[in-house]
Each structure stands twice: as structure tokens, then as C-alpha cells.
PDB file of C-alpha atoms in Angstrom:
ATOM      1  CA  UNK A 416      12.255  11.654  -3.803  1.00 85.00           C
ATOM      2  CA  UNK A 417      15.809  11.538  -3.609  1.00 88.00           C
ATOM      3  CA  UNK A 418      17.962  10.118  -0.948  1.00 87.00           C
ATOM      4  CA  UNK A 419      21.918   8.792  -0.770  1.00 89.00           C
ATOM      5  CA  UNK A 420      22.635   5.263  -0.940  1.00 88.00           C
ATOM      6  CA  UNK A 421      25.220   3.366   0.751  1.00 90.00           C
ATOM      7  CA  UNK A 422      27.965   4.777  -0.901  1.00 88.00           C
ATOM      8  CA  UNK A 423      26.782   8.300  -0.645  1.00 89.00           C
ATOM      9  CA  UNK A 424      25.414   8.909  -4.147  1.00 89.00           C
ATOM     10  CA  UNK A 425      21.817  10.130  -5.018  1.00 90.00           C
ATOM     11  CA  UNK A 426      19.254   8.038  -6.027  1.00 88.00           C
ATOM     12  CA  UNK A 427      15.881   8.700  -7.480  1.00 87.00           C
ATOM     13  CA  UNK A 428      12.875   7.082  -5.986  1.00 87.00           C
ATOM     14  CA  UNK A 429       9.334   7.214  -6.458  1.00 88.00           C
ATOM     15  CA  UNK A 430       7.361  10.042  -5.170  1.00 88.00           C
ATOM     16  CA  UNK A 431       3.992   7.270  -5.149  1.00 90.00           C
ATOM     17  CA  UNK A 432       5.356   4.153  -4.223  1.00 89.00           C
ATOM     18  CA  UNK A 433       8.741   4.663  -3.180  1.00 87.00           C
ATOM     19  CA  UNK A 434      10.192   2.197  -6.207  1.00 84.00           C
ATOM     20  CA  UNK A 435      13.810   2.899  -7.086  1.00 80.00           C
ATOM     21  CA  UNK A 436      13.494   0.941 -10.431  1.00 70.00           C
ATOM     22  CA  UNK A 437      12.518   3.342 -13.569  1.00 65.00           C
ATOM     23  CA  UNK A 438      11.576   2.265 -16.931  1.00 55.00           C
ATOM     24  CA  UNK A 439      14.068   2.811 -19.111  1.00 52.00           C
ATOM     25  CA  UNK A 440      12.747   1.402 -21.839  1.00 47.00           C
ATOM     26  CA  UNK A 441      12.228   3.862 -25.329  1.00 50.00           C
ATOM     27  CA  UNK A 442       9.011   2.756 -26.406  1.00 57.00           C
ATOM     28  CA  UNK A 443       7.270   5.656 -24.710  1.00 58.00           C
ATOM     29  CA  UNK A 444       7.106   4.832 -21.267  1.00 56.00           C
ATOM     30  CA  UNK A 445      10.278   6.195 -20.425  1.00 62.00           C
ATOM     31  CA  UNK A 446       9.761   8.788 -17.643  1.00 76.00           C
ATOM     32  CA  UNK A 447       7.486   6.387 -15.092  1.00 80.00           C
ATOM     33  CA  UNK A 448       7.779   4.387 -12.587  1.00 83.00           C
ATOM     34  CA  UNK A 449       8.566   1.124 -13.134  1.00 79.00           C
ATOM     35  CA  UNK A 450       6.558  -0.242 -10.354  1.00 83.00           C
ATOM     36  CA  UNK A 451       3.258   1.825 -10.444  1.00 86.00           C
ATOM     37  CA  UNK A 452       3.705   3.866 -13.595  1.00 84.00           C
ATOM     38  CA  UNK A 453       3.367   7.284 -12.063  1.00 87.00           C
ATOM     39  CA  UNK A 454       5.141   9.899 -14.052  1.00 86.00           C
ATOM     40  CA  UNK A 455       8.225  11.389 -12.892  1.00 83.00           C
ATOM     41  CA  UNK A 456       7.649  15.546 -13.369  1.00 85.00           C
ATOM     42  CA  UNK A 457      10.967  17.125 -15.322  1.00 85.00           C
ATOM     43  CA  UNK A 458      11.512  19.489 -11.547  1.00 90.00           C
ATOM     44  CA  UNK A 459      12.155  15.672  -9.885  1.00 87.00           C
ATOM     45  CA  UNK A 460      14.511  14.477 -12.593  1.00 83.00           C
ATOM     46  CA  UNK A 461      16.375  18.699 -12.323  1.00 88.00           C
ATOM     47  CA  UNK A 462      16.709  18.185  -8.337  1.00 90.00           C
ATOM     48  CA  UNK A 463      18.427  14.863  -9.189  1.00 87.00           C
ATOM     49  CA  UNK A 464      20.877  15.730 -11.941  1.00 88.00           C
ATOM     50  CA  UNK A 465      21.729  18.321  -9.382  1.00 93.00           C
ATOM     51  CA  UNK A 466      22.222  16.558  -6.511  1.00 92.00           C
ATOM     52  CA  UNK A 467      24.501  14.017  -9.024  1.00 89.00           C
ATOM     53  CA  UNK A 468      26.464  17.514 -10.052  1.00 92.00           C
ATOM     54  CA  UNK A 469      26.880  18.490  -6.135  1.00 93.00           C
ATOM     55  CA  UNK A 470      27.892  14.496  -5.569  1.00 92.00           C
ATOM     56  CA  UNK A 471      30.636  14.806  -8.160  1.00 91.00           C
ATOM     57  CA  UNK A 472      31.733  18.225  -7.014  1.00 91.00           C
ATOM     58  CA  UNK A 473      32.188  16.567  -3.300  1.00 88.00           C
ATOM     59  CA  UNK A 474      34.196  13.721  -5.114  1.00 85.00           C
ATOM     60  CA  UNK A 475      36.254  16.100  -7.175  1.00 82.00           C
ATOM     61  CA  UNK A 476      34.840  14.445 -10.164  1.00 64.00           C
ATOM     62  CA  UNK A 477      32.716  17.182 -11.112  1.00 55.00           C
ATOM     63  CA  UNK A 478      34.465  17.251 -14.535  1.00 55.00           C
ATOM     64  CA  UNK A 479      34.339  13.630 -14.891  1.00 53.00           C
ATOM     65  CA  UNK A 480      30.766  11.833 -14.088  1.00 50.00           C
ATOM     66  CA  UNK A 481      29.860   8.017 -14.833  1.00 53.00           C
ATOM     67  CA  UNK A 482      28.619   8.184 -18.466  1.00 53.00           C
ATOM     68  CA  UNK A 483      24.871   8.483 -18.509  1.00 52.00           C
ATOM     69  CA  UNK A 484      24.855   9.783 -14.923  1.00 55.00           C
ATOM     70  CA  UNK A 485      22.850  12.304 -15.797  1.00 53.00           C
ATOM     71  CA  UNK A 486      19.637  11.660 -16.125  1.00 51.00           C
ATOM     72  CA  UNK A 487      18.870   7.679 -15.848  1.00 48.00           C
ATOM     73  CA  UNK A 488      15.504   8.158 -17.286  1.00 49.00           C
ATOM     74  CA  UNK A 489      16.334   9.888 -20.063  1.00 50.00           C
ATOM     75  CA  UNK A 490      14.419   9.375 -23.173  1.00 47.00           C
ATOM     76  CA  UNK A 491      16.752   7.523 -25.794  1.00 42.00           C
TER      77      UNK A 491
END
């Protein structure tokens, strides 16, 4: 699920629990929730880094996002 916070910007949350902590860790487990493990499918994290591409398009920083903003659950 994906909803703005405070400042406006996306942020992914957990389609199970609701958690809006990911592991981010490389050893395999990226990719799941933090919280209750549930994978995160590939169409959630595409409907994020899109709604991060529309959020920097809005900000006129579409050619200039926050390194890593991509994807924050990307494998390493």
C-alpha cells in the first residue's frame, strides 16, 4: 500500500500488516516485511517507484531524486 506522508512524499507500507519498516538487509531477505515477513510482489515496489517519479515531477525534481529513492528495498 502506498500512501503520502507528512511532507507529501510516497511511502511504502505493508499490504499484511500495515508496517512501514522493510528489511533492507542483503542476506536474502531483502524484499519482506520487516515486521511480518510477507513478501513485497515486484507490481507493489513498480506502483511506488512511480508514484516517487510523479512526486518528483510535482517538485520539479524529476531530473534530480534523493539517491536511492528508487526503490528502498532494492536488493544490494
Amino acid at each position: 500500500m502506498i500512501f503520502a506522508n507528512p511532507a507529501g512524499a510516497p511511502e511504502l507500507a505493508c499490504d499484511e500488516c500495515g508496517c512501514r519498516w522493510f528489511d533492507r538487509m542483503t542476506d536474502g531477505t531483502a524484499d519482506r516485511c520487516y515486521e511480518c515477513g510477507a513478501p513485497v510482489p515486484e507490481a507493489e515496489r513498480a506502483a511506488f517507484r512511480a508514484a516517487l517519479e510523479a512526486f518528483a515531477r510535482r517538485r520539479g525534481t524529476a531530473d534530480d531524486p534523493p539517491a536511492g529513492a528508487e526503490d528502498p528495498r532494492r536488493s544490494r
